[in-house]
Amino acid sequence: MKKTRHIVRGVLPGSIAQEMDIQAGDELLTVNGNPIEDIFDYQFLIQNEEIELLIRKAEGEEWLLEIEKEEDEDLGLEFENSLMDEYRSCSNRCIFCFIDQMPPGMRKTLYFKDDDSRLSFLQGNYVTLTNMSGHDMERMIRYRLEPINISVHTTNPDLRCRMLRNRFAGDICEKIRKLYEAEIEMNGQIVLCRGINDGEELERTIRDLSGFLPYLKSLSVVPVGLSRWREGLCALEPFGREDAREVIGRIRRWQDRLYAQWGKYFVHASDEWYLLAGEELPPEERYDGYPQLENGVGMLRLLCREVEEDLEGRLGDQRERKLSVATGVLAAPWIEELAEKIRGKYPAVQVRVYPVVNRFFGESITVSGLITGKDLKEQLSGADLSDRLLIPCNMLRDGENVFLDDMTVEELEEALNIPIQVVDEPGSALVSSVLGENTVMTHKRRQSYEQTDRCDCGPAECGKIHSV
């Protein structure tokens, strides 16, 4: 990779950087004589009480600044590239990759496949470790970049090479073992493909990965997402009800075995498996504190608990409210049940839930996080949406007000001629929104991590496709 220049975007008022007359447009060259690879080098090197910065001013003059400060005191520098390096793209061509199933003509960032271990630490992204050199592993261990979230899929070396279509992908257990021996905390993920890495291959993978407890903290199993844009791609089949029951049964047997040994269940099936199988979700205690929510593991169970806890502290009243909720087909029955729980204390509150069929990606995609503005517009136009429409925040891009197809919330609001409110993730936010206790209409999803505006492409936005 080419070396990234570390250009100062801004300086915090009252900071050491302002006192040293560092300004926007200046470039950081070294810290204590060391070149900076990324934000982790920078944060590690500025921890000392005495440091030297080599700065190149915007006009070309170089300043060597000697700084005395408190240990761990920040310098107050903000860089144009928040990661201080380019994002690392994926070198695999996975047979199940959802980004390969995207239609043409969408925004550029949706086609970028990130596989950057640093983003695993910063954002919780899952990475295959196929991009990691020995130097990268050493830095991860030295800087304690944990937890690291790993897309494993299978521990069979030959099968993993075939699934990732990367002849160097078979050493996953060796890399996990290095992190395990360094006591780096990890989480694992298996995207399950019917007839490929399920059955006895899934059994082998769970068995192998359970050997890395306790530092491998959790393992999720999620079904492959198949869009309608798969022409020319590997032939994959969706799972059926009996398939889902077989997967759940296998996972339960491992959970019981591992709980007896470790006091934790470790391996978890995502919510989709239980809904597909027509089975009840597990009780809350079997989720080990919800370490895999971003993979849709326990999200519905947690939402129910949060709504119930919020309602327990309320007396209820006769306030009148009429509103609608749009969500994915997967979560719609659960949202309807939660609306009924709210009506138990607020009988004059009327909520109509609209399950939105994903015609853009295909009807087999049932999660709300992949619903487009176009599908919302076409399916809700002319519907009785009452006084307000609520939508979950995971329909939107982080920190912005746009759906996957670049339609804005305001454009949808105008098309449907109704106020739209974006509901945050906690169950308490859903209750407050339904009851009209949020006085500020939110049209944006909160941003989890500030991404650079200077890179050619930021991290892929469709990576987490299993959120309900």
PDB file of N, CA and C in Angstrom, residues 123-178:
ATOM      1  N   GLN A 123     -15.045  -0.539  14.558  1.00  0.00           N
ATOM      2  CA  GLN A 123     -16.452  -0.545  14.183  1.00  0.00           C
ATOM      3  C   GLN A 123     -17.161  -1.854  14.458  1.00  0.00           C
ATOM      4  N   GLY A 124     -16.430  -2.885  14.798  1.00  0.00           N
ATOM      5  CA  GLY A 124     -17.055  -4.181  15.001  1.00  0.00           C
ATOM      6  C   GLY A 124     -17.213  -4.984  13.732  1.00  0.00           C
ATOM      7  N   ASN A 125     -16.594  -4.539  12.617  1.00  0.00           N
ATOM      8  CA  ASN A 125     -16.688  -5.278  11.364  1.00  0.00           C
ATOM      9  C   ASN A 125     -16.078  -6.673  11.507  1.00  0.00           C
ATOM     10  N   TYR A 126     -16.610  -7.611  10.735  1.00  0.00           N
ATOM     11  CA  TYR A 126     -16.040  -8.961  10.704  1.00  0.00           C
ATOM     12  C   TYR A 126     -15.057  -9.065   9.548  1.00  0.00           C
ATOM     13  N   VAL A 127     -13.892  -9.644   9.808  1.00  0.00           N
ATOM     14  CA  VAL A 127     -12.818  -9.732   8.815  1.00  0.00           C
ATOM     15  C   VAL A 127     -12.339 -11.177   8.721  1.00  0.00           C
ATOM     16  N   THR A 128     -11.792 -11.537   7.565  1.00  0.00           N
ATOM     17  CA  THR A 128     -11.374 -12.916   7.322  1.00  0.00           C
ATOM     18  C   THR A 128      -9.955 -13.210   7.776  1.00  0.00           C
ATOM     19  N   LEU A 129      -9.168 -12.177   8.057  1.00  0.00           N
ATOM     20  CA  LEU A 129      -7.743 -12.265   8.417  1.00  0.00           C
ATOM     21  C   LEU A 129      -6.866 -12.644   7.234  1.00  0.00           C
ATOM     22  N   THR A 130      -7.431 -12.778   6.032  1.00  0.00           N
ATOM     23  CA  THR A 130      -6.607 -13.148   4.879  1.00  0.00           C
ATOM     24  C   THR A 130      -5.684 -12.008   4.448  1.00  0.00           C
ATOM     25  N   ASN A 131      -5.988 -10.780   4.857  1.00  0.00           N
ATOM     26  CA  ASN A 131      -5.140  -9.632   4.520  1.00  0.00           C
ATOM     27  C   ASN A 131      -3.994  -9.426   5.503  1.00  0.00           C
ATOM     28  N   MET A 132      -3.952 -10.189   6.570  1.00  0.00           N
ATOM     29  CA  MET A 132      -3.037  -9.895   7.665  1.00  0.00           C
ATOM     30  C   MET A 132      -1.681 -10.562   7.468  1.00  0.00           C
ATOM     31  N   SER A 133      -0.643  -9.738   7.496  1.00  0.00           N
ATOM     32  CA  SER A 133       0.732 -10.238   7.456  1.00  0.00           C
ATOM     33  C   SER A 133       1.213 -10.489   8.884  1.00  0.00           C
ATOM     34  N   GLY A 134       2.424 -11.037   9.000  1.00  0.00           N
ATOM     35  CA  GLY A 134       3.010 -11.206  10.327  1.00  0.00           C
ATOM     36  C   GLY A 134       3.162  -9.879  11.038  1.00  0.00           C
ATOM     37  N   HIS A 135       3.516  -8.831  10.305  1.00  0.00           N
ATOM     38  CA  HIS A 135       3.632  -7.488  10.870  1.00  0.00           C
ATOM     39  C   HIS A 135       2.288  -7.018  11.416  1.00  0.00           C
ATOM     40  N   ASP A 136       1.221  -7.272  10.676  1.00  0.00           N
ATOM     41  CA  ASP A 136      -0.112  -6.864  11.129  1.00  0.00           C
ATOM     42  C   ASP A 136      -0.498  -7.595  12.412  1.00  0.00           C
ATOM     43  N   MET A 137      -0.196  -8.873  12.474  1.00  0.00           N
ATOM     44  CA  MET A 137      -0.518  -9.649  13.672  1.00  0.00           C
ATOM     45  C   MET A 137       0.249  -9.128  14.880  1.00  0.00           C
ATOM     46  N   GLU A 138       1.505  -8.793  14.676  1.00  0.00           N
ATOM     47  CA  GLU A 138       2.319  -8.270  15.774  1.00  0.00           C
ATOM     48  C   GLU A 138       1.767  -6.937  16.283  1.00  0.00           C
ATOM     49  N   ARG A 139       1.353  -6.079  15.360  1.00  0.00           N
ATOM     50  CA  ARG A 139       0.788  -4.785  15.769  1.00  0.00           C
ATOM     51  C   ARG A 139      -0.526  -4.976  16.523  1.00  0.00           C
ATOM     52  N   MET A 140      -1.352  -5.889  16.066  1.00  0.00           N
ATOM     53  CA  MET A 140      -2.621  -6.152  16.747  1.00  0.00           C
ATOM     54  C   MET A 140      -2.386  -6.600  18.184  1.00  0.00           C
ATOM     55  N   ILE A 141      -1.389  -7.459  18.352  1.00  0.00           N
ATOM     56  CA  ILE A 141      -1.076  -7.952  19.693  1.00  0.00           C
ATOM     57  C   ILE A 141      -0.424  -6.868  20.529  1.00  0.00           C
ATOM     58  N   ARG A 142       0.513  -6.109  19.954  1.00  0.00           N
ATOM     59  CA  ARG A 142       1.205  -5.065  20.709  1.00  0.00           C
ATOM     60  C   ARG A 142       0.244  -3.976  21.187  1.00  0.00           C
ATOM     61  N   TYR A 143      -0.689  -3.585  20.307  1.00  0.00           N
ATOM     62  CA  TYR A 143      -1.615  -2.510  20.645  1.00  0.00           C
ATOM     63  C   TYR A 143      -2.892  -3.018  21.310  1.00  0.00           C
ATOM     64  N   ARG A 144      -2.984  -4.327  21.491  1.00  0.00           N
ATOM     65  CA  ARG A 144      -4.162  -4.939  22.121  1.00  0.00           C
ATOM     66  C   ARG A 144      -5.445  -4.502  21.416  1.00  0.00           C
ATOM     67  N   LEU A 145      -5.495  -4.696  20.118  1.00  0.00           N
ATOM     68  CA  LEU A 145      -6.678  -4.355  19.340  1.00  0.00           C
ATOM     69  C   LEU A 145      -7.701  -5.476  19.515  1.00  0.00           C
ATOM     70  N   GLU A 146      -8.524  -5.332  20.522  1.00  0.00           N
ATOM     71  CA  GLU A 146      -9.487  -6.368  20.833  1.00  0.00           C
ATOM     72  C   GLU A 146     -10.810  -5.730  21.265  1.00  0.00           C
ATOM     73  N   PRO A 147     -11.930  -6.403  21.080  1.00  0.00           N
ATOM     74  CA  PRO A 147     -12.024  -7.709  20.427  1.00  0.00           C
ATOM     75  C   PRO A 147     -11.872  -7.582  18.911  1.00  0.00           C
ATOM     76  N   ILE A 148     -11.366  -8.654  18.313  1.00  0.00           N
ATOM     77  CA  ILE A 148     -11.275  -8.750  16.863  1.00  0.00           C
ATOM     78  C   ILE A 148     -12.376  -9.718  16.413  1.00  0.00           C
ATOM     79  N   ASN A 149     -13.171  -9.292  15.454  1.00  0.00           N
ATOM     80  CA  ASN A 149     -14.296 -10.101  14.981  1.00  0.00           C
ATOM     81  C   ASN A 149     -13.912 -10.804  13.678  1.00  0.00           C
ATOM     82  N   ILE A 150     -14.006 -12.110  13.674  1.00  0.00           N
ATOM     83  CA  ILE A 150     -13.424 -12.913  12.596  1.00  0.00           C
ATOM     84  C   ILE A 150     -14.504 -13.691  11.842  1.00  0.00           C
ATOM     85  N   SER A 151     -14.518 -13.527  10.525  1.00  0.00           N
ATOM     86  CA  SER A 151     -15.372 -14.332   9.653  1.00  0.00           C
ATOM     87  C   SER A 151     -14.638 -15.638   9.361  1.00  0.00           C
ATOM     88  N   VAL A 152     -15.072 -16.700  10.021  1.00  0.00           N
ATOM     89  CA  VAL A 152     -14.378 -17.990   9.908  1.00  0.00           C
ATOM     90  C   VAL A 152     -15.009 -18.844   8.809  1.00  0.00           C
ATOM     91  N   HIS A 153     -16.307 -19.108   8.939  1.00  0.00           N
ATOM     92  CA  HIS A 153     -17.114 -19.867   7.983  1.00  0.00           C
ATOM     93  C   HIS A 153     -16.818 -21.357   8.006  1.00  0.00           C
ATOM     94  N   THR A 154     -15.565 -21.735   8.035  1.00  0.00           N
ATOM     95  CA  THR A 154     -15.191 -23.138   8.183  1.00  0.00           C
ATOM     96  C   THR A 154     -13.740 -23.209   8.625  1.00  0.00           C
ATOM     97  N   THR A 155     -13.413 -24.262   9.382  1.00  0.00           N
ATOM     98  CA  THR A 155     -12.021 -24.483   9.775  1.00  0.00           C
ATOM     99  C   THR A 155     -11.366 -25.555   8.918  1.00  0.00           C
ATOM    100  N   ASN A 156     -12.090 -26.088   7.964  1.00  0.00           N
ATOM    101  CA  ASN A 156     -11.521 -27.026   7.000  1.00  0.00           C
ATOM    102  C   ASN A 156     -10.687 -26.225   6.001  1.00  0.00           C
ATOM    103  N   PRO A 157      -9.353 -26.376   5.998  1.00  0.00           N
ATOM    104  CA  PRO A 157      -8.515 -25.505   5.163  1.00  0.00           C
ATOM    105  C   PRO A 157      -8.885 -25.534   3.683  1.00  0.00           C
ATOM    106  N   ASP A 158      -9.084 -26.721   3.131  1.00  0.00           N
ATOM    107  CA  ASP A 158      -9.412 -26.813   1.710  1.00  0.00           C
ATOM    108  C   ASP A 158     -10.765 -26.183   1.407  1.00  0.00           C
ATOM    109  N   LEU A 159     -11.737 -26.454   2.262  1.00  0.00           N
ATOM    110  CA  LEU A 159     -13.070 -25.896   2.047  1.00  0.00           C
ATOM    111  C   LEU A 159     -13.060 -24.371   2.191  1.00  0.00           C
ATOM    112  N   ARG A 160     -12.290 -23.866   3.147  1.00  0.00           N
ATOM    113  CA  ARG A 160     -12.244 -22.415   3.313  1.00  0.00           C
ATOM    114  C   ARG A 160     -11.612 -21.750   2.084  1.00  0.00           C
ATOM    115  N   CYS A 161     -10.587 -22.353   1.544  1.00  0.00           N
ATOM    116  CA  CYS A 161      -9.990 -21.811   0.320  1.00  0.00           C
ATOM    117  C   CYS A 161     -11.012 -21.773  -0.815  1.00  0.00           C
ATOM    118  N   ARG A 162     -11.843 -22.815  -0.891  1.00  0.00           N
ATOM    119  CA  ARG A 162     -12.854 -22.856  -1.948  1.00  0.00           C
ATOM    120  C   ARG A 162     -13.969 -21.855  -1.697  1.00  0.00           C
ATOM    121  N   MET A 163     -14.402 -21.734  -0.444  1.00  0.00           N
ATOM    122  CA  MET A 163     -15.503 -20.821  -0.144  1.00  0.00           C
ATOM    123  C   MET A 163     -15.086 -19.363  -0.318  1.00  0.00           C
ATOM    124  N   LEU A 164     -13.856 -19.035   0.097  1.00  0.00           N
ATOM    125  CA  LEU A 164     -13.375 -17.657  -0.043  1.00  0.00           C
ATOM    126  C   LEU A 164     -12.715 -17.427  -1.401  1.00  0.00           C
ATOM    127  N   ARG A 165     -12.522 -18.522  -2.141  1.00  0.00           N
ATOM    128  CA  ARG A 165     -11.844 -18.485  -3.437  1.00  0.00           C
ATOM    129  C   ARG A 165     -10.522 -17.725  -3.333  1.00  0.00           C
ATOM    130  N   ASN A 166      -9.763 -18.156  -2.327  1.00  0.00           N
ATOM    131  CA  ASN A 166      -8.461 -17.578  -2.032  1.00  0.00           C
ATOM    132  C   ASN A 166      -7.571 -18.730  -1.566  1.00  0.00           C
ATOM    133  N   ARG A 167      -6.539 -19.052  -2.336  1.00  0.00           N
ATOM    134  CA  ARG A 167      -5.709 -20.211  -2.001  1.00  0.00           C
ATOM    135  C   ARG A 167      -4.887 -20.026  -0.734  1.00  0.00           C
ATOM    136  N   PHE A 168      -4.869 -18.797  -0.192  1.00  0.00           N
ATOM    137  CA  PHE A 168      -4.121 -18.540   1.042  1.00  0.00           C
ATOM    138  C   PHE A 168      -5.034 -18.474   2.272  1.00  0.00           C
ATOM    139  N   ALA A 169      -6.309 -18.840   2.121  1.00  0.00           N
ATOM    140  CA  ALA A 169      -7.272 -18.645   3.209  1.00  0.00           C
ATOM    141  C   ALA A 169      -7.337 -19.810   4.188  1.00  0.00           C
ATOM    142  N   GLY A 170      -6.558 -20.865   3.955  1.00  0.00           N
ATOM    143  CA  GLY A 170      -6.712 -22.073   4.752  1.00  0.00           C
ATOM    144  C   GLY A 170      -6.029 -22.061   6.103  1.00  0.00           C
ATOM    145  N   ASP A 171      -5.278 -21.006   6.425  1.00  0.00           N
ATOM    146  CA  ASP A 171      -4.516 -20.992   7.684  1.00  0.00           C
ATOM    147  C   ASP A 171      -5.255 -20.295   8.817  1.00  0.00           C
ATOM    148  N   ILE A 172      -6.588 -20.280   8.787  1.00  0.00           N
ATOM    149  CA  ILE A 172      -7.357 -19.506   9.765  1.00  0.00           C
ATOM    150  C   ILE A 172      -7.091 -19.961  11.203  1.00  0.00           C
ATOM    151  N   CYS A 173      -6.991 -21.268  11.429  1.00  0.00           N
ATOM    152  CA  CYS A 173      -6.778 -21.736  12.801  1.00  0.00           C
ATOM    153  C   CYS A 173      -5.402 -21.329  13.323  1.00  0.00           C
ATOM    154  N   GLU A 174      -4.397 -21.289  12.441  1.00  0.00           N
ATOM    155  CA  GLU A 174      -3.066 -20.851  12.856  1.00  0.00           C
ATOM    156  C   GLU A 174      -3.098 -19.393  13.315  1.00  0.00           C
ATOM    157  N   LYS A 175      -3.818 -18.548  12.573  1.00  0.00           N
ATOM    158  CA  LYS A 175      -3.887 -17.136  12.945  1.00  0.00           C
ATOM    159  C   LYS A 175      -4.692 -16.945  14.226  1.00  0.00           C
ATOM    160  N   ILE A 176      -5.790 -17.673  14.348  1.00  0.00           N
ATOM    161  CA  ILE A 176      -6.575 -17.573  15.583  1.00  0.00           C
ATOM    162  C   ILE A 176      -5.748 -18.061  16.771  1.00  0.00           C
ATOM    163  N   ARG A 177      -4.947 -19.095  16.557  1.00  0.00           N
ATOM    164  CA  ARG A 177      -4.120 -19.601  17.652  1.00  0.00           C
ATOM    165  C   ARG A 177      -3.103 -18.553  18.128  1.00  0.00           C
ATOM    166  N   LYS A 178      -2.535 -17.786  17.206  1.00  0.00           N
ATOM    167  CA  LYS A 178      -1.597 -16.732  17.603  1.00  0.00           C
ATOM    168  C   LYS A 178      -2.291 -15.691  18.476  1.00  0.00           C
TER     169      LYS A 178
END
